[in-house]
Amino acid sequence: MTASRAAVLRLLGTSERPLTHQDVVDSLVGEPWNRSTLYRNLMDLADSGIAHRTVIGGLARFELAGRANSCIEHPHFVCTACGEVSHLEKASVRVDGSGLPDCVTGGEFEVQLRGRCDACHGAAIATA
């Protein structure tokens, strides 16, 4: 395993939240690896099943696979004004699979709710 891949793996292992490519670049700013190398490492870890890649709020986020309370296990709320992502860990979404194409039934579901967060909603009311 390369030193850069080991560093990315350690970072994912110690993070309490899924990381974007930019998060990884910022966290490893003093290291000799460029953005492209770090991105390839993230993608290789995801392709090999060591990490999980999910797109939340328009950004790919990476976390170690098999982690308890993984992002693939709960829906998310994405603020359309500020981009803040909230984990809806206590929310559950039931999807009735009847009528779905066969190619969907073996895949994963990722649920995202969009709207304004409480802070942005309050700010919009205050300026109205």
PDB file of C-alpha atoms in Angstrom:
ATOM      1  CA  MET A   1       0.000   0.000   0.000  1.00  0.00           C
ATOM      2  CA  THR A   2       1.330   3.430  -0.909  1.00  0.00           C
ATOM      3  CA  ALA A   3       1.976   6.051   1.750  1.00  0.00           C
ATOM      4  CA  SER A   4      -0.699   8.330   0.306  1.00  0.00           C
ATOM      5  CA  ARG A   5      -3.321   5.574   0.311  1.00  0.00           C
ATOM      6  CA  ALA A   6      -2.419   4.649   3.896  1.00  0.00           C
ATOM      7  CA  ALA A   7      -2.805   8.309   4.922  1.00  0.00           C
ATOM      8  CA  VAL A   8      -6.235   8.551   3.271  1.00  0.00           C
ATOM      9  CA  LEU A   9      -7.309   5.290   4.897  1.00  0.00           C
ATOM     10  CA  ARG A  10      -6.165   6.511   8.340  1.00  0.00           C
ATOM     11  CA  LEU A  11      -8.012   9.784   7.826  1.00  0.00           C
ATOM     12  CA  LEU A  12     -11.246   8.008   6.877  1.00  0.00           C
ATOM     13  CA  GLY A  13     -10.821   5.718   9.879  1.00  0.00           C
ATOM     14  CA  THR A  14     -10.510   8.575  12.358  1.00  0.00           C
ATOM     15  CA  SER A  15     -13.168  10.859  10.896  1.00  0.00           C
ATOM     16  CA  GLU A  16     -16.547  11.022  12.616  1.00  0.00           C
ATOM     17  CA  ARG A  17     -18.281  12.023   9.383  1.00  0.00           C
ATOM     18  CA  PRO A  18     -18.001  11.236   5.686  1.00  0.00           C
ATOM     19  CA  LEU A  19     -15.331  13.348   3.993  1.00  0.00           C
ATOM     20  CA  THR A  20     -15.355  15.122   0.655  1.00  0.00           C
ATOM     21  CA  HIS A  21     -12.294  15.136  -1.572  1.00  0.00           C
ATOM     22  CA  GLN A  22     -11.689  18.734  -0.456  1.00  0.00           C
ATOM     23  CA  ASP A  23     -11.870  17.673   3.214  1.00  0.00           C
ATOM     24  CA  VAL A  24      -9.139  15.108   2.531  1.00  0.00           C
ATOM     25  CA  VAL A  25      -6.984  17.631   0.651  1.00  0.00           C
ATOM     26  CA  ASP A  26      -7.374  20.172   3.482  1.00  0.00           C
ATOM     27  CA  SER A  27      -6.574  17.586   6.162  1.00  0.00           C
ATOM     28  CA  LEU A  28      -3.425  16.402   4.381  1.00  0.00           C
ATOM     29  CA  VAL A  29      -2.261  19.877   3.326  1.00  0.00           C
ATOM     30  CA  GLY A  30       1.308  19.459   4.613  1.00  0.00           C
ATOM     31  CA  GLU A  31       1.843  16.157   2.830  1.00  0.00           C
ATOM     32  CA  PRO A  32       3.587  15.784  -0.556  1.00  0.00           C
ATOM     33  CA  TRP A  33       0.585  14.365  -2.456  1.00  0.00           C
ATOM     34  CA  ASN A  34      -1.392  16.328  -4.999  1.00  0.00           C
ATOM     35  CA  ARG A  35      -5.173  16.556  -5.328  1.00  0.00           C
ATOM     36  CA  SER A  36      -5.317  14.034  -8.174  1.00  0.00           C
ATOM     37  CA  THR A  37      -3.427  11.391  -6.215  1.00  0.00           C
ATOM     38  CA  LEU A  38      -5.715  11.819  -3.217  1.00  0.00           C
ATOM     39  CA  TYR A  39      -8.814  11.618  -5.430  1.00  0.00           C
ATOM     40  CA  ARG A  40      -7.573   8.443  -7.123  1.00  0.00           C
ATOM     41  CA  ASN A  41      -6.918   6.940  -3.696  1.00  0.00           C
ATOM     42  CA  LEU A  42     -10.460   7.741  -2.559  1.00  0.00           C
ATOM     43  CA  MET A  43     -11.925   6.223  -5.724  1.00  0.00           C
ATOM     44  CA  ASP A  44      -9.701   3.128  -5.505  1.00  0.00           C
ATOM     45  CA  LEU A  45     -10.732   2.571  -1.873  1.00  0.00           C
ATOM     46  CA  ALA A  46     -14.400   2.924  -2.872  1.00  0.00           C
ATOM     47  CA  ASP A  47     -14.025   0.654  -5.916  1.00  0.00           C
ATOM     48  CA  SER A  48     -12.384  -2.032  -3.779  1.00  0.00           C
ATOM     49  CA  GLY A  49     -15.176  -1.887  -1.170  1.00  0.00           C
ATOM     50  CA  ILE A  50     -12.936  -0.584   1.625  1.00  0.00           C
ATOM     51  CA  ALA A  51     -14.689   2.794   1.547  1.00  0.00           C
ATOM     52  CA  HIS A  52     -18.207   3.799   0.591  1.00  0.00           C
ATOM     53  CA  ARG A  53     -18.907   6.730  -1.749  1.00  0.00           C
ATOM     54  CA  THR A  54     -22.201   8.566  -1.610  1.00  0.00           C
ATOM     55  CA  VAL A  55     -23.285  11.848  -3.176  1.00  0.00           C
ATOM     56  CA  ILE A  56     -24.960  14.169  -0.694  1.00  0.00           C
ATOM     57  CA  GLY A  57     -25.734  17.771  -1.524  1.00  0.00           C
ATOM     58  CA  GLY A  58     -24.043  17.419  -4.899  1.00  0.00           C
ATOM     59  CA  LEU A  59     -20.687  16.371  -3.405  1.00  0.00           C
ATOM     60  CA  ALA A  60     -19.187  12.902  -3.261  1.00  0.00           C
ATOM     61  CA  ARG A  61     -18.445  11.940   0.341  1.00  0.00           C
ATOM     62  CA  PHE A  62     -16.361   8.985   1.472  1.00  0.00           C
ATOM     63  CA  GLU A  63     -16.383   6.892   4.642  1.00  0.00           C
ATOM     64  CA  LEU A  64     -15.066   3.502   5.649  1.00  0.00           C
ATOM     65  CA  ALA A  65     -17.369   0.682   4.588  1.00  0.00           C
ATOM     66  CA  GLY A  66     -19.098  -1.234   7.350  1.00  0.00           C
ATOM     67  CA  ARG A  67     -19.021   1.657   9.801  1.00  0.00           C
ATOM     68  CA  ALA A  68     -21.913   1.741  12.256  1.00  0.00           C
ATOM     69  CA  ASN A  69     -24.500   4.389  11.370  1.00  0.00           C
ATOM     70  CA  SER A  70     -23.130   4.733   7.862  1.00  0.00           C
ATOM     71  CA  CYS A  71     -24.517   7.427   5.583  1.00  0.00           C
ATOM     72  CA  ILE A  72     -26.147   4.751   3.444  1.00  0.00           C
ATOM     73  CA  GLU A  73     -28.284   3.690   6.408  1.00  0.00           C
ATOM     74  CA  HIS A  74     -30.273   6.893   6.911  1.00  0.00           C
ATOM     75  CA  PRO A  75     -31.705   9.793   4.891  1.00  0.00           C
ATOM     76  CA  HIS A  76     -30.187  13.273   4.774  1.00  0.00           C
ATOM     77  CA  PHE A  77     -31.518  16.822   4.661  1.00  0.00           C
ATOM     78  CA  VAL A  78     -29.662  19.232   2.366  1.00  0.00           C
ATOM     79  CA  CYS A  79     -30.266  22.968   2.767  1.00  0.00           C
ATOM     80  CA  THR A  80     -30.824  24.517  -0.653  1.00  0.00           C
ATOM     81  CA  ALA A  81     -29.639  27.916   0.615  1.00  0.00           C
ATOM     82  CA  CYS A  82     -26.395  27.213   2.510  1.00  0.00           C
ATOM     83  CA  GLY A  83     -25.612  23.621   1.504  1.00  0.00           C
ATOM     84  CA  GLU A  84     -25.502  22.314   5.080  1.00  0.00           C
ATOM     85  CA  VAL A  85     -26.092  18.560   5.296  1.00  0.00           C
ATOM     86  CA  SER A  86     -27.970  17.105   8.270  1.00  0.00           C
ATOM     87  CA  HIS A  87     -28.077  13.414   9.068  1.00  0.00           C
ATOM     88  CA  LEU A  88     -31.627  12.233   9.784  1.00  0.00           C
ATOM     89  CA  GLU A  89     -30.476   9.239  11.799  1.00  0.00           C
ATOM     90  CA  LYS A  90     -33.796   8.673  13.556  1.00  0.00           C
ATOM     91  CA  ALA A  91     -35.882   9.020  10.408  1.00  0.00           C
ATOM     92  CA  SER A  92     -36.914   5.974   8.467  1.00  0.00           C
ATOM     93  CA  VAL A  93     -38.078   5.787   4.901  1.00  0.00           C
ATOM     94  CA  ARG A  94     -39.935   2.803   3.526  1.00  0.00           C
ATOM     95  CA  VAL A  95     -39.749   2.233  -0.215  1.00  0.00           C
ATOM     96  CA  ASP A  96     -42.329   0.009  -1.846  1.00  0.00           C
ATOM     97  CA  GLY A  97     -40.359  -1.851  -4.480  1.00  0.00           C
ATOM     98  CA  SER A  98     -43.359  -2.877  -6.551  1.00  0.00           C
ATOM     99  CA  GLY A  99     -43.310  -1.379 -10.001  1.00  0.00           C
ATOM    100  CA  LEU A 100     -39.605  -0.553  -9.936  1.00  0.00           C
ATOM    101  CA  PRO A 101     -37.441  -1.686 -12.852  1.00  0.00           C
ATOM    102  CA  ASP A 102     -35.590  -4.953 -12.202  1.00  0.00           C
ATOM    103  CA  CYS A 103     -32.235  -3.146 -12.287  1.00  0.00           C
ATOM    104  CA  VAL A 104     -33.236  -1.077  -9.225  1.00  0.00           C
ATOM    105  CA  THR A 105     -34.289  -3.926  -6.960  1.00  0.00           C
ATOM    106  CA  GLY A 106     -30.722  -5.136  -6.431  1.00  0.00           C
ATOM    107  CA  GLY A 107     -29.258  -1.677  -5.871  1.00  0.00           C
ATOM    108  CA  GLU A 108     -28.987   0.769  -3.034  1.00  0.00           C
ATOM    109  CA  PHE A 109     -31.377   3.561  -2.127  1.00  0.00           C
ATOM    110  CA  GLU A 110     -30.098   6.931  -0.971  1.00  0.00           C
ATOM    111  CA  VAL A 111     -32.749   9.351   0.263  1.00  0.00           C
ATOM    112  CA  GLN A 112     -32.193  13.100   0.400  1.00  0.00           C
ATOM    113  CA  LEU A 113     -34.703  15.708   1.489  1.00  0.00           C
ATOM    114  CA  ARG A 114     -34.125  19.274   0.290  1.00  0.00           C
ATOM    115  CA  GLY A 115     -35.341  22.619   1.531  1.00  0.00           C
ATOM    116  CA  ARG A 116     -34.176  25.438   3.798  1.00  0.00           C
ATOM    117  CA  CYS A 117     -32.623  24.603   7.152  1.00  0.00           C
ATOM    118  CA  ASP A 118     -33.984  26.295  10.286  1.00  0.00           C
ATOM    119  CA  ALA A 119     -31.234  28.951  10.255  1.00  0.00           C
ATOM    120  CA  CYS A 120     -31.774  29.907   6.604  1.00  0.00           C
ATOM    121  CA  HIS A 121     -35.554  29.787   6.965  1.00  0.00           C
ATOM    122  CA  GLY A 122     -35.334  32.110   9.977  1.00  0.00           C
ATOM    123  CA  ALA A 123     -32.989  34.470   8.129  1.00  0.00           C
ATOM    124  CA  ALA A 124     -35.353  34.597   5.140  1.00  0.00           C
ATOM    125  CA  ILE A 125     -38.297  35.479   7.399  1.00  0.00           C
ATOM    126  CA  ALA A 126     -36.275  38.153   9.217  1.00  0.00           C
ATOM    127  CA  THR A 127     -35.338  39.916   5.964  1.00  0.00           C
ATOM    128  CA  ALA A 128     -38.824  39.719   4.435  1.00  0.00           C
TER     129      ALA A 128
END
